[in-house]
Every structure is written in C-alpha cells, then in structure tokens.
Coordinates of C-alpha atoms and ligand atoms in Angstrom, one line a residue:
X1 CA 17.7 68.1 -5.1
X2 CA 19.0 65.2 -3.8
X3 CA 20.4 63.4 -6.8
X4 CA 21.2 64.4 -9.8
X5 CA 21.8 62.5 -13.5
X6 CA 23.8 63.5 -16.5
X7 CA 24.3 62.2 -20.0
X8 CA 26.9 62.9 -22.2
X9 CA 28.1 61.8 -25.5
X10 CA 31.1 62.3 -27.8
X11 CA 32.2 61.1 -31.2
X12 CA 35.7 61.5 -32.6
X13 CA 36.8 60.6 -36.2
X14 CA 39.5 58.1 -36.7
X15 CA 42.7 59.3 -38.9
X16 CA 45.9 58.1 -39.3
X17 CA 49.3 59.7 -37.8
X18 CA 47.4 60.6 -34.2
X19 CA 48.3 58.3 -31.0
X20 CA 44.7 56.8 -29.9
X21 CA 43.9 57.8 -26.4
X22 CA 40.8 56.6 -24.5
X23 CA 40.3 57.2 -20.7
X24 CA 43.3 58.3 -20.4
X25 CA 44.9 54.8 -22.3
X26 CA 47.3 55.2 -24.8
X27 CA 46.2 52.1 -27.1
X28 CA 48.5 50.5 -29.7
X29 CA 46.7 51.4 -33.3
X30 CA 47.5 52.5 -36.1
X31 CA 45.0 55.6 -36.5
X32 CA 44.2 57.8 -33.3
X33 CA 41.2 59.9 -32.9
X34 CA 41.4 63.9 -34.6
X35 CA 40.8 66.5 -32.4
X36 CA 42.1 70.2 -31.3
X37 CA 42.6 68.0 -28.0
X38 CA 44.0 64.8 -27.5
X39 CA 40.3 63.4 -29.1
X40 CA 39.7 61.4 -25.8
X41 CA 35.6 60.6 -26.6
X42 CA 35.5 58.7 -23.4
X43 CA 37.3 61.5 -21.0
X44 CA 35.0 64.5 -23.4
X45 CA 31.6 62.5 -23.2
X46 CA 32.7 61.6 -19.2
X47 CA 33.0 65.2 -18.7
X48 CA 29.6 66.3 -20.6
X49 CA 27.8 63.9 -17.8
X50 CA 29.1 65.7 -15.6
X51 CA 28.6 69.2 -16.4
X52 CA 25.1 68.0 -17.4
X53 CA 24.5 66.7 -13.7
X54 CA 25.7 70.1 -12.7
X55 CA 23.5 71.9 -15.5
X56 CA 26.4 74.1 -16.1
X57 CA 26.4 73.6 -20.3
X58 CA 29.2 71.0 -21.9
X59 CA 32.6 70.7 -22.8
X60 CA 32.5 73.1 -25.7
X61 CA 31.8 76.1 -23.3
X62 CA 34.4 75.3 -21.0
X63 CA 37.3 74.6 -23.5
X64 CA 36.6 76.0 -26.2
X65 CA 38.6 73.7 -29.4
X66 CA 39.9 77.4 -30.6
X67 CA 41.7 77.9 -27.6
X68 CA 45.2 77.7 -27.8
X69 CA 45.7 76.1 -24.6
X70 CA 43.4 73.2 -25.1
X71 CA 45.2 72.5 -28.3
X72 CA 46.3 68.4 -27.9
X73 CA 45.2 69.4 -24.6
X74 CA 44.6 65.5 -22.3
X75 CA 41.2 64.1 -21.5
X76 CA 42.4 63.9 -17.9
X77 CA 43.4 67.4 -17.8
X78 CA 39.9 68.6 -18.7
X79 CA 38.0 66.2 -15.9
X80 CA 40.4 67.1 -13.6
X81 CA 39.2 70.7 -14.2
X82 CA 35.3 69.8 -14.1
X83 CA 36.1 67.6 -11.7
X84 CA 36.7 70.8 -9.7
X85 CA 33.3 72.0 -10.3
X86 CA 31.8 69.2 -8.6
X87 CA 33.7 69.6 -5.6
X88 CA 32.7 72.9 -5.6
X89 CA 28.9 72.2 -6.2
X90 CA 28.6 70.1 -3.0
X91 CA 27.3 66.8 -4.6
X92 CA 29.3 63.8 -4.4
X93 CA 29.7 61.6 -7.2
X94 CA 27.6 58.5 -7.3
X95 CA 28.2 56.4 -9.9
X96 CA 29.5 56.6 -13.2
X97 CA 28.6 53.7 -16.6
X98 CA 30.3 54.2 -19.8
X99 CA 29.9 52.8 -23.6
X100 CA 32.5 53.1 -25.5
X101 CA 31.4 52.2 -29.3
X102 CA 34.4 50.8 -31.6
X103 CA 34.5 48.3 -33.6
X104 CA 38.4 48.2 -33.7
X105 CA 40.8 48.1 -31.6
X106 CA 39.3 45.4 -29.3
X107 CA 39.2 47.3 -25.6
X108 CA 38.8 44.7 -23.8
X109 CA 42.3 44.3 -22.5
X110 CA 42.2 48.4 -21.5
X111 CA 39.2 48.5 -19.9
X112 CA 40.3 48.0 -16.6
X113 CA 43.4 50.6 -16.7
X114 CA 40.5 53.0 -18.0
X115 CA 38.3 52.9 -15.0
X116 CA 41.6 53.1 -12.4
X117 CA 42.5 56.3 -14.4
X118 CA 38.4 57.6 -13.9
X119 CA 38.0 56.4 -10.3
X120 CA 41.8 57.9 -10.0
X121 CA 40.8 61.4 -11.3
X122 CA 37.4 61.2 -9.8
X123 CA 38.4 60.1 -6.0
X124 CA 35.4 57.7 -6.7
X125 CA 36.0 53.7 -5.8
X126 CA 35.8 51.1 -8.1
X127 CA 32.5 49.5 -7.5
X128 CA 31.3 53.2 -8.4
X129 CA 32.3 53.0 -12.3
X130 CA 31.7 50.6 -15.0
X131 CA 33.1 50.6 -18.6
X132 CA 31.5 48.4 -21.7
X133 CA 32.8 48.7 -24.7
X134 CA 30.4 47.1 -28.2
X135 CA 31.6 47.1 -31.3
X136 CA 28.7 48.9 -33.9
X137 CA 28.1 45.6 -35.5
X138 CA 29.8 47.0 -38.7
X139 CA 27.1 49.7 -38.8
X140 CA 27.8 53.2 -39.5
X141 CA 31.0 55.5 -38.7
X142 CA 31.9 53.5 -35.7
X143 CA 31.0 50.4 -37.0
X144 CA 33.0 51.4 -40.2
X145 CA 35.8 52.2 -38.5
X146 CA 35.4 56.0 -39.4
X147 CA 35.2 57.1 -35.8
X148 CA 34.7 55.9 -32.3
X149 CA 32.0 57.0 -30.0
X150 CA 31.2 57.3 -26.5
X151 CA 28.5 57.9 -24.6
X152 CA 28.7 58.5 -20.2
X153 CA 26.1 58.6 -17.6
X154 CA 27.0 59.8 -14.3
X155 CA 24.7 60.4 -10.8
X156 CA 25.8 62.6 -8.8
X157 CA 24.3 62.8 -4.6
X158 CA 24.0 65.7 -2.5
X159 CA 26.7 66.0 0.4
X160 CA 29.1 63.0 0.6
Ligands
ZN201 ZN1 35.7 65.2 -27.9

C-alpha cells in the first residue's frame, strides 16, 4: 500500500477542578476535561488516526485507562509512544487535519501553539498539519458545554 488514511475521534466530558489541556496547551478555564489521563481529546483522537492508519486497534488497547501508569498520564506522552509505531512501520506521515469541537473556551488564540506541539512530536512540518476548531452551534454535549470533542485524520505514505 502506498498510502494509508486513518480517522480517529475522542470526546471528553467537561468538569470542574481539572486543568484543560488540548494538544498539548494548557488553556486558562475554569473546568478541564475528566479522564484517567490528562483528558487531551485532541492528543487521544490524534493518536486513534494514527493507529487506525497503521490498523493496529486504538488508544484503549494500547493504554489501557486502568493502568496505573497512564493515570493523568499527557497526550504528548501517549503520541510520542505511537509515534514510535509509525517509525517502526516504515510509512511516513503525510498530513494530518484536526476539528476540535467546543463551544467554550474560544481556541482560536491556541491553535497555533497546538500544531508546533503536533508537528514537534510528529517531526512533521507545518504545511503538513492543520487545526479548526467550531463551536457545536449550542447543540448537544459540546455545544452545551458538557464536553469537548475531537475528531483527527491523518495519511500516512510509504517510505519517506
Ligand atoms: Zn481521550
């Protein structure tokens, strides 16, 4: 195969008393995202894509959330790790397009720290990754504030 696509998605529900971290930004808010990790939906769904391009399962297999040492475990930590698998697979990473669905905090001003922390962990350069974030039009968890939601496509090419 020359190229291979991945999808991946993640949803994490907004609580109070947590630090809100998304690609690898700590954002000023006043609820973060719960998790047995540090709730990262755009590092988790990131990672998903990739192990999806790979076909070797998702996140859940990898690091398990009853594992104590993933507990508060970082979202860079864990693509470093399956970051390692696709070195090891011999495909390159092509490009990368993320969605991150919130309808608060405004991401706008983080967006860009965001991708240098993927391109960063993923050795990739910048015209290779793109972030949007959308609010959820006031629709459902994310657009209620419950939760915020990511979803990540990656291509990966053979060689490289
Ligand atoms: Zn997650």
């Amino acid at each position: 195969m020359e190229y291979k696509v991945g999808i991946g998605y993640d949803i994490h529900r907004l609580v109070a008393g947590r630090k809100l971290f998304l690609g690898g930004v700590e954002i000023p808010y006043p609820k973060g995202l719960l998790g047995h990790s540090d709730g990262d939906a755009l590092m988790h769904a990131l990672c998903d894509a990739l192990l999806g391009a790979l076909a070797l399962g998702d996140i859940g297999e990898h690091f398990p959330d009853t594992d104590p040492q993933y507990k508060g475990a970082a979202g860079s930590r864990l693509l470093k790790q399956v970051k390692a698998m696709v070195d090891k697979s011999g495909y390159t990473i092509n490009n990368v397009d993320i969605v991150i669905i919130a309808q608060e905090p405004g991401l706008t001003p983080f967006k860009q720290q965001m991708k240098e922390n993927i391109c960063g962990l993923l050795d990739i350069t910048r015209e290779r990754a793109n972030i949007k974030a959308k609010t959820n039009e006031g629709l459902d968890a994310a657009g209620n504030k419950e939760a915020i939601a990511t979803y990540a496509l990656v291509s990966l090419v053979k060689g490289g």
